[in-house]
């Protein structure tokens, strides 16, 4: 785990999120990142077709409330193809198993079930 990704994951796991809808969850995540001192871009465009919810340096973060597992994985695969991404973090309420890396990029999971408001 990169130092930045490790610190982001630790900060997010200490946070609580509003999970009623994805917009509220993204707002909560943004507040948690700001509160932990992480500069971030919201709705960061990786390409004409791909826009990730947050970029924190070279770490991409995608937030999903409840979503189809295959759709989530396919989206993460697309993001992992971009050179700008060195690591990915998925924040979700969906129970999902993920490999340690996708396309050689480490991926980390933050489950909202224990951090929900």
GROMACS .gro file of C-alpha atoms in nm:
model
  117
    1UNK     CA    1   0.000   0.000   0.000
    2UNK     CA    2   0.144   0.336  -0.092
    3UNK     CA    3   0.188   0.577   0.198
    4UNK     CA    4  -0.072   0.812   0.054
    5UNK     CA    5  -0.326   0.536  -0.014
    6UNK     CA    6  -0.264   0.392   0.333
    7UNK     CA    7  -0.322   0.729   0.499
    8UNK     CA    8  -0.637   0.795   0.294
    9UNK     CA    9  -0.782   0.452   0.376
   10UNK     CA   10  -0.704   0.500   0.746
   11UNK     CA   11  -0.873   0.841   0.750
   12UNK     CA   12  -1.180   0.710   0.567
   13UNK     CA   13  -1.213   0.411   0.799
   14UNK     CA   14  -1.226   0.651   1.094
   15UNK     CA   15  -1.502   0.852   0.926
   16UNK     CA   16  -1.877   0.816   0.911
   17UNK     CA   17  -2.067   0.865   0.587
   18UNK     CA   18  -2.418   0.959   0.488
   19UNK     CA   19  -2.518   0.675   0.261
   20UNK     CA   20  -2.878   0.757   0.168
   21UNK     CA   21  -2.769   0.833  -0.185
   22UNK     CA   22  -2.444   0.859  -0.376
   23UNK     CA   23  -2.440   1.241  -0.380
   24UNK     CA   24  -2.465   1.256   0.001
   25UNK     CA   25  -2.199   0.988   0.037
   26UNK     CA   26  -1.964   1.180  -0.195
   27UNK     CA   27  -2.020   1.497   0.006
   28UNK     CA   28  -1.935   1.307   0.328
   29UNK     CA   29  -1.622   1.162   0.170
   30UNK     CA   30  -1.512   1.505   0.051
   31UNK     CA   31  -1.559   1.642   0.402
   32UNK     CA   32  -1.359   1.353   0.549
   33UNK     CA   33  -1.075   1.404   0.300
   34UNK     CA   34  -1.065   1.778   0.367
   35UNK     CA   35  -1.080   1.722   0.743
   36UNK     CA   36  -0.786   1.482   0.720
   37UNK     CA   37  -0.585   1.736   0.520
   38UNK     CA   38  -0.600   1.570   0.178
   39UNK     CA   39  -0.625   1.798  -0.125
   40UNK     CA   40  -0.856   1.636  -0.377
   41UNK     CA   41  -1.038   1.693  -0.704
   42UNK     CA   42  -1.403   1.592  -0.734
   43UNK     CA   43  -1.543   1.440  -1.051
   44UNK     CA   44  -1.194   1.418  -1.201
   45UNK     CA   45  -1.198   1.350  -1.576
   46UNK     CA   46  -0.955   1.074  -1.672
   47UNK     CA   47  -1.073   1.065  -2.035
   48UNK     CA   48  -1.375   1.159  -2.243
   49UNK     CA   49  -1.548   0.844  -2.117
   50UNK     CA   50  -1.412   0.811  -1.762
   51UNK     CA   51  -1.470   1.044  -1.468
   52UNK     CA   52  -1.371   0.920  -1.122
   53UNK     CA   53  -1.538   1.059  -0.810
   54UNK     CA   54  -1.216   1.181  -0.643
   55UNK     CA   55  -0.847   1.212  -0.724
   56UNK     CA   56  -0.608   1.258  -0.434
   57UNK     CA   57  -0.268   1.295  -0.598
   58UNK     CA   58  -0.233   0.975  -0.802
   59UNK     CA   59  -0.491   0.785  -0.593
   60UNK     CA   60  -0.835   0.749  -0.747
   61UNK     CA   61  -1.138   0.703  -0.524
   62UNK     CA   62  -1.477   0.578  -0.641
   63UNK     CA   63  -1.788   0.586  -0.420
   64UNK     CA   64  -2.082   0.349  -0.469
   65UNK     CA   65  -2.383   0.316  -0.241
   66UNK     CA   66  -2.537  -0.009  -0.363
   67UNK     CA   67  -2.449  -0.126  -0.709
   68UNK     CA   68  -2.407  -0.434  -0.925
   69UNK     CA   69  -2.074  -0.598  -0.836
   70UNK     CA   70  -1.980  -0.666  -1.197
   71UNK     CA   71  -2.053  -0.307  -1.296
   72UNK     CA   72  -1.834  -0.182  -1.011
   73UNK     CA   73  -1.549  -0.413  -1.108
   74UNK     CA   74  -1.568  -0.318  -1.478
   75UNK     CA   75  -1.558   0.049  -1.383
   76UNK     CA   76  -1.253  -0.005  -1.162
   77UNK     CA   77  -1.085  -0.197  -1.445
   78UNK     CA   78  -1.135   0.099  -1.679
   79UNK     CA   79  -0.995   0.341  -1.424
   80UNK     CA   80  -0.693   0.117  -1.363
   81UNK     CA   81  -0.602   0.145  -1.732
   82UNK     CA   82  -0.521   0.515  -1.691
   83UNK     CA   83  -0.159   0.619  -1.630
   84UNK     CA   84  -0.273   0.895  -1.393
   85UNK     CA   85  -0.396   0.629  -1.148
   86UNK     CA   86  -0.136   0.462  -0.925
   87UNK     CA   87  -0.384   0.313  -0.674
   88UNK     CA   88  -0.761   0.287  -0.638
   89UNK     CA   89  -0.988   0.307  -0.335
   90UNK     CA   90  -1.349   0.188  -0.348
   91UNK     CA   91  -1.586   0.320  -0.082
   92UNK     CA   92  -1.907   0.119  -0.094
   93UNK     CA   93  -2.195  -0.035   0.090
   94UNK     CA   94  -2.197  -0.326  -0.154
   95UNK     CA   95  -2.047  -0.648  -0.017
   96UNK     CA   96  -1.778  -0.720  -0.274
   97UNK     CA   97  -1.457  -0.915  -0.293
   98UNK     CA   98  -1.172  -0.751  -0.481
   99UNK     CA   99  -0.829  -0.868  -0.590
  100UNK     CA  100  -0.524  -0.700  -0.437
  101UNK     CA  101  -0.458  -0.524  -0.768
  102UNK     CA  102  -0.628  -0.452  -1.098
  103UNK     CA  103  -0.407  -0.398  -1.404
  104UNK     CA  104  -0.108  -0.381  -1.168
  105UNK     CA  105  -0.264  -0.101  -0.960
  106UNK     CA  106  -0.332  -0.175  -0.592
  107UNK     CA  107  -0.696  -0.151  -0.489
  108UNK     CA  108  -0.837  -0.094  -0.142
  109UNK     CA  109  -1.187  -0.131  -0.005
  110UNK     CA  110  -1.354   0.089   0.254
  111UNK     CA  111  -1.689  -0.063   0.356
  112UNK     CA  112  -1.953   0.190   0.458
  113UNK     CA  113  -2.153  -0.061   0.660
  114UNK     CA  114  -1.960   0.012   0.976
  115UNK     CA  115  -1.914   0.381   0.899
  116UNK     CA  116  -2.265   0.483   0.796
  117UNK     CA  117  -2.487   0.754   0.941
   0.00000   0.00000   0.00000
